[in-house]
Amino acid sequence: QDEALLEIQAAIKDQKSLLMQKSRDMGASWMACIAVDHQCQFERGKRFLMFSYVADLVDKIGSPKSLFWKIDFIHKHLPNFMRPEVNRRILNIEYVKSNCTVEGATTTDRSGIGDRATAAFIDEFSRFEASDAAQVKSGLADVTRCRIWNFTPNPTMGKAHPSYELVRQAAKG
């Protein structure tokens, strides 16, 4: 996990995309949330997008499955002197002192289009409907050079799903 977290940080810094194929219980979503929070606490003016295939997996108060719940958990368990001042709304966290934001989104054909971000974290990408996945993948190409694709391979999606192409490209190097 140490190496994976450093890889995520390097991808954000170098503005390169990263494919994180995972199995269950690896903590990949947690690592992405930690990396994004770290950037927002110690850098200035960064903007992050976090996606999943349903809204409740992005931001649902009280749900440990949700990405934003994980960031809230991180903040809750920091010592008071390290806890950032944030403005928290549904699908949005604004870090007051650093002027950074984290915005959440789900799979819609307009996700991210016309936007600009430091990085986008796309969680459970292989679970997106193929047409939604294609829209998100092509829409994010103009939003940021750093797209962090996180998913467990889903054999039921087949070769027509955009996650298959990401895996194939990664295998080529």
mmCIF file of C-alpha atoms in Angstrom:
data_model
loop_
_atom_site.group_PDB
_atom_site.id
_atom_site.type_symbol
_atom_site.label_atom_id
_atom_site.label_comp_id
_atom_site.label_asym_id
_atom_site.label_seq_id
_atom_site.Cartn_x
_atom_site.Cartn_y
_atom_site.Cartn_z
ATOM 1 C CA GLN A 1 0.000 0.000 0.000
ATOM 2 C CA ASP A 2 2.903 2.362 0.659
ATOM 3 C CA GLU A 3 4.090 1.990 -2.942
ATOM 4 C CA ALA A 4 0.568 2.326 -4.316
ATOM 5 C CA LEU A 5 -0.024 5.532 -2.361
ATOM 6 C CA LEU A 6 3.237 6.959 -3.684
ATOM 7 C CA GLU A 7 2.164 5.983 -7.216
ATOM 8 C CA ILE A 8 -1.102 7.889 -6.803
ATOM 9 C CA GLN A 9 0.746 10.947 -5.487
ATOM 10 C CA ALA A 10 3.223 10.778 -8.398
ATOM 11 C CA ALA A 11 0.412 10.474 -10.959
ATOM 12 C CA ILE A 12 -1.225 13.619 -9.560
ATOM 13 C CA LYS A 13 2.072 15.526 -9.428
ATOM 14 C CA ASP A 14 3.195 14.439 -12.913
ATOM 15 C CA GLN A 15 -0.316 14.782 -14.393
ATOM 16 C CA LYS A 16 -0.350 11.218 -15.698
ATOM 17 C CA SER A 17 -3.198 8.747 -15.704
ATOM 18 C CA LEU A 18 -3.028 5.629 -13.578
ATOM 19 C CA LEU A 19 -4.816 2.303 -13.783
ATOM 20 C CA MET A 20 -5.397 0.611 -10.437
ATOM 21 C CA GLN A 21 -6.727 -2.897 -11.001
ATOM 22 C CA LYS A 22 -7.608 -4.252 -7.630
ATOM 23 C CA SER A 23 -9.044 -7.153 -5.764
ATOM 24 C CA ARG A 24 -11.337 -6.726 -2.797
ATOM 25 C CA ASP A 25 -10.002 -5.274 0.463
ATOM 26 C CA MET A 26 -6.853 -3.708 -0.954
ATOM 27 C CA GLY A 27 -7.784 -0.234 0.258
ATOM 28 C CA ALA A 28 -7.442 1.405 -3.172
ATOM 29 C CA SER A 29 -10.407 3.723 -2.630
ATOM 30 C CA TRP A 30 -9.057 4.665 0.788
ATOM 31 C CA MET A 31 -5.629 5.392 -0.691
ATOM 32 C CA ALA A 32 -7.144 7.671 -3.326
ATOM 33 C CA CYS A 33 -9.123 9.542 -0.665
ATOM 34 C CA ILE A 34 -5.977 9.917 1.471
ATOM 35 C CA ALA A 35 -3.970 11.192 -1.517
ATOM 36 C CA VAL A 36 -6.666 13.708 -2.513
ATOM 37 C CA ASP A 37 -7.065 14.940 1.066
ATOM 38 C CA HIS A 38 -3.291 15.291 1.449
ATOM 39 C CA GLN A 39 -3.108 17.368 -1.743
ATOM 40 C CA CYS A 40 -5.949 19.582 -0.537
ATOM 41 C CA GLN A 41 -4.349 20.154 2.837
ATOM 42 C CA PHE A 42 -0.800 20.826 1.684
ATOM 43 C CA GLU A 43 -1.151 22.316 -1.809
ATOM 44 C CA ARG A 44 -3.090 25.341 -3.028
ATOM 45 C CA GLY A 45 -5.786 25.769 -5.647
ATOM 46 C CA LYS A 46 -6.217 22.097 -6.560
ATOM 47 C CA ARG A 47 -9.496 20.703 -7.820
ATOM 48 C CA PHE A 48 -10.425 17.034 -7.756
ATOM 49 C CA LEU A 49 -13.339 15.071 -9.180
ATOM 50 C CA MET A 50 -14.440 11.766 -7.655
ATOM 51 C CA PHE A 51 -16.758 9.440 -9.584
ATOM 52 C CA SER A 52 -18.581 6.199 -8.981
ATOM 53 C CA TYR A 53 -21.418 4.438 -10.742
ATOM 54 C CA VAL A 54 -24.100 5.500 -8.226
ATOM 55 C CA ALA A 55 -24.411 8.648 -6.113
ATOM 56 C CA ASP A 56 -24.517 6.768 -2.784
ATOM 57 C CA LEU A 57 -21.011 5.415 -3.436
ATOM 58 C CA VAL A 58 -19.719 8.948 -3.925
ATOM 59 C CA ASP A 59 -21.404 10.742 -1.041
ATOM 60 C CA LYS A 60 -23.897 9.349 1.404
ATOM 61 C CA ILE A 61 -23.756 10.661 4.949
ATOM 62 C CA GLY A 62 -23.121 7.823 7.394
ATOM 63 C CA SER A 63 -22.176 5.248 4.742
ATOM 64 C CA PRO A 64 -18.630 3.850 4.979
ATOM 65 C CA LYS A 65 -18.978 2.699 1.356
ATOM 66 C CA SER A 66 -19.040 6.313 0.174
ATOM 67 C CA LEU A 67 -15.863 8.098 -0.959
ATOM 68 C CA PHE A 68 -16.754 11.354 0.801
ATOM 69 C CA TRP A 69 -17.525 9.461 4.032
ATOM 70 C CA LYS A 70 -13.925 8.226 3.896
ATOM 71 C CA ILE A 71 -12.614 11.806 3.633
ATOM 72 C CA ASP A 72 -14.912 12.872 6.492
ATOM 73 C CA PHE A 73 -13.550 9.923 8.526
ATOM 74 C CA ILE A 74 -9.967 11.028 7.857
ATOM 75 C CA HIS A 75 -10.780 14.541 9.082
ATOM 76 C CA LYS A 76 -12.648 13.285 12.148
ATOM 77 C CA HIS A 77 -9.653 11.210 13.232
ATOM 78 C CA LEU A 78 -6.959 13.836 12.761
ATOM 79 C CA PRO A 79 -5.672 15.721 15.786
ATOM 80 C CA ASN A 80 -7.521 19.038 16.169
ATOM 81 C CA PHE A 81 -4.510 21.105 15.108
ATOM 82 C CA MET A 82 -4.321 19.191 11.801
ATOM 83 C CA ARG A 83 -8.023 19.112 11.030
ATOM 84 C CA PRO A 84 -8.708 21.313 7.991
ATOM 85 C CA GLU A 85 -11.449 23.911 7.949
ATOM 86 C CA VAL A 86 -13.864 22.759 5.261
ATOM 87 C CA ASN A 87 -17.187 23.834 3.850
ATOM 88 C CA ARG A 88 -19.027 20.555 3.391
ATOM 89 C CA ARG A 89 -22.036 20.114 1.167
ATOM 90 C CA ILE A 90 -23.404 17.056 -0.565
ATOM 91 C CA LEU A 91 -20.958 16.030 -3.342
ATOM 92 C CA ASN A 92 -18.636 18.923 -2.443
ATOM 93 C CA ILE A 93 -15.811 19.620 0.009
ATOM 94 C CA GLU A 94 -14.127 23.023 -0.047
ATOM 95 C CA TYR A 95 -10.858 23.397 1.863
ATOM 96 C CA VAL A 96 -10.973 26.979 3.099
ATOM 97 C CA LYS A 97 -7.276 27.757 3.667
ATOM 98 C CA SER A 98 -5.895 26.040 0.572
ATOM 99 C CA ASN A 99 -8.702 27.008 -1.817
ATOM 100 C CA CYS A 100 -8.953 23.388 -2.955
ATOM 101 C CA THR A 101 -12.143 21.528 -3.786
ATOM 102 C CA VAL A 102 -13.283 17.960 -4.144
ATOM 103 C CA GLU A 103 -16.433 17.432 -6.173
ATOM 104 C CA GLY A 104 -18.359 14.220 -6.573
ATOM 105 C CA ALA A 105 -20.192 12.946 -9.632
ATOM 106 C CA THR A 106 -21.890 9.850 -10.954
ATOM 107 C CA THR A 107 -22.133 8.348 -14.403
ATOM 108 C CA THR A 108 -24.049 10.671 -16.610
ATOM 109 C CA ASP A 109 -23.291 11.577 -20.180
ATOM 110 C CA ARG A 110 -22.250 15.052 -19.011
ATOM 111 C CA SER A 111 -19.948 14.024 -16.164
ATOM 112 C CA GLY A 112 -16.940 16.275 -16.198
ATOM 113 C CA ILE A 113 -17.563 17.676 -19.658
ATOM 114 C CA GLY A 114 -16.473 21.307 -19.970
ATOM 115 C CA ASP A 115 -14.754 21.119 -16.594
ATOM 116 C CA ARG A 116 -11.106 21.436 -15.527
ATOM 117 C CA ALA A 117 -9.523 19.503 -12.670
ATOM 118 C CA THR A 118 -6.154 18.601 -11.225
ATOM 119 C CA ALA A 119 -7.182 14.944 -11.231
ATOM 120 C CA ALA A 120 -10.211 12.693 -11.446
ATOM 121 C CA PHE A 121 -10.630 9.503 -9.426
ATOM 122 C CA ILE A 122 -13.002 7.048 -11.088
ATOM 123 C CA ASP A 123 -13.982 4.334 -8.609
ATOM 124 C CA GLU A 124 -15.425 0.958 -9.642
ATOM 125 C CA PHE A 125 -15.139 1.881 -13.337
ATOM 126 C CA SER A 126 -15.861 -1.665 -14.536
ATOM 127 C CA ARG A 127 -19.297 -1.448 -12.852
ATOM 128 C CA PHE A 128 -20.403 1.529 -14.966
ATOM 129 C CA GLU A 129 -22.819 0.697 -17.766
ATOM 130 C CA ALA A 130 -20.721 0.459 -20.951
ATOM 131 C CA SER A 131 -22.333 3.501 -22.590
ATOM 132 C CA ASP A 132 -21.908 5.586 -19.423
ATOM 133 C CA ALA A 133 -18.319 4.405 -19.066
ATOM 134 C CA ALA A 134 -17.545 5.438 -22.643
ATOM 135 C CA GLN A 135 -19.059 8.892 -22.047
ATOM 136 C CA VAL A 136 -17.141 9.410 -18.806
ATOM 137 C CA LYS A 137 -13.882 8.165 -20.343
ATOM 138 C CA SER A 138 -14.118 10.431 -23.389
ATOM 139 C CA GLY A 139 -15.497 13.386 -21.404
ATOM 140 C CA LEU A 140 -12.665 13.287 -18.864
ATOM 141 C CA ALA A 141 -9.997 13.287 -21.579
ATOM 142 C CA ASP A 142 -10.433 17.064 -21.907
ATOM 143 C CA VAL A 143 -10.924 17.700 -18.187
ATOM 144 C CA THR A 144 -7.600 16.459 -16.810
ATOM 145 C CA ARG A 145 -4.530 14.531 -17.873
ATOM 146 C CA CYS A 146 -4.585 12.721 -14.529
ATOM 147 C CA ARG A 147 -7.355 10.155 -14.470
ATOM 148 C CA ILE A 148 -7.046 7.494 -11.788
ATOM 149 C CA TRP A 149 -9.066 4.468 -12.884
ATOM 150 C CA ASN A 150 -9.843 2.127 -10.014
ATOM 151 C CA PHE A 151 -11.704 -1.125 -10.489
ATOM 152 C CA THR A 152 -11.894 -4.824 -9.933
ATOM 153 C CA PRO A 153 -12.032 -6.532 -13.328
ATOM 154 C CA ASN A 154 -15.609 -7.471 -14.179
ATOM 155 C CA PRO A 155 -15.646 -10.365 -16.649
ATOM 156 C CA THR A 156 -19.356 -9.894 -17.361
ATOM 157 C CA MET A 157 -18.645 -6.564 -19.087
ATOM 158 C CA GLY A 158 -16.588 -8.125 -21.868
ATOM 159 C CA LYS A 159 -14.398 -6.565 -24.525
ATOM 160 C CA ALA A 160 -16.955 -3.882 -25.416
ATOM 161 C CA HIS A 161 -16.567 -2.162 -22.028
ATOM 162 C CA PRO A 162 -14.046 0.744 -21.892
ATOM 163 C CA SER A 163 -12.368 -0.839 -18.849
ATOM 164 C CA TYR A 164 -11.184 -3.659 -21.117
ATOM 165 C CA GLU A 165 -9.365 -1.159 -23.344
ATOM 166 C CA LEU A 166 -7.694 0.458 -20.319
ATOM 167 C CA VAL A 167 -6.402 -2.921 -19.179
ATOM 168 C CA ARG A 168 -5.210 -3.766 -22.687
ATOM 169 C CA GLN A 169 -3.377 -0.431 -23.021
ATOM 170 C CA ALA A 170 -1.744 -0.883 -19.605
ATOM 171 C CA ALA A 171 -0.536 -4.359 -20.570
ATOM 172 C CA LYS A 172 1.190 -2.882 -23.635
ATOM 173 C CA GLY A 173 3.076 -0.492 -21.345
#
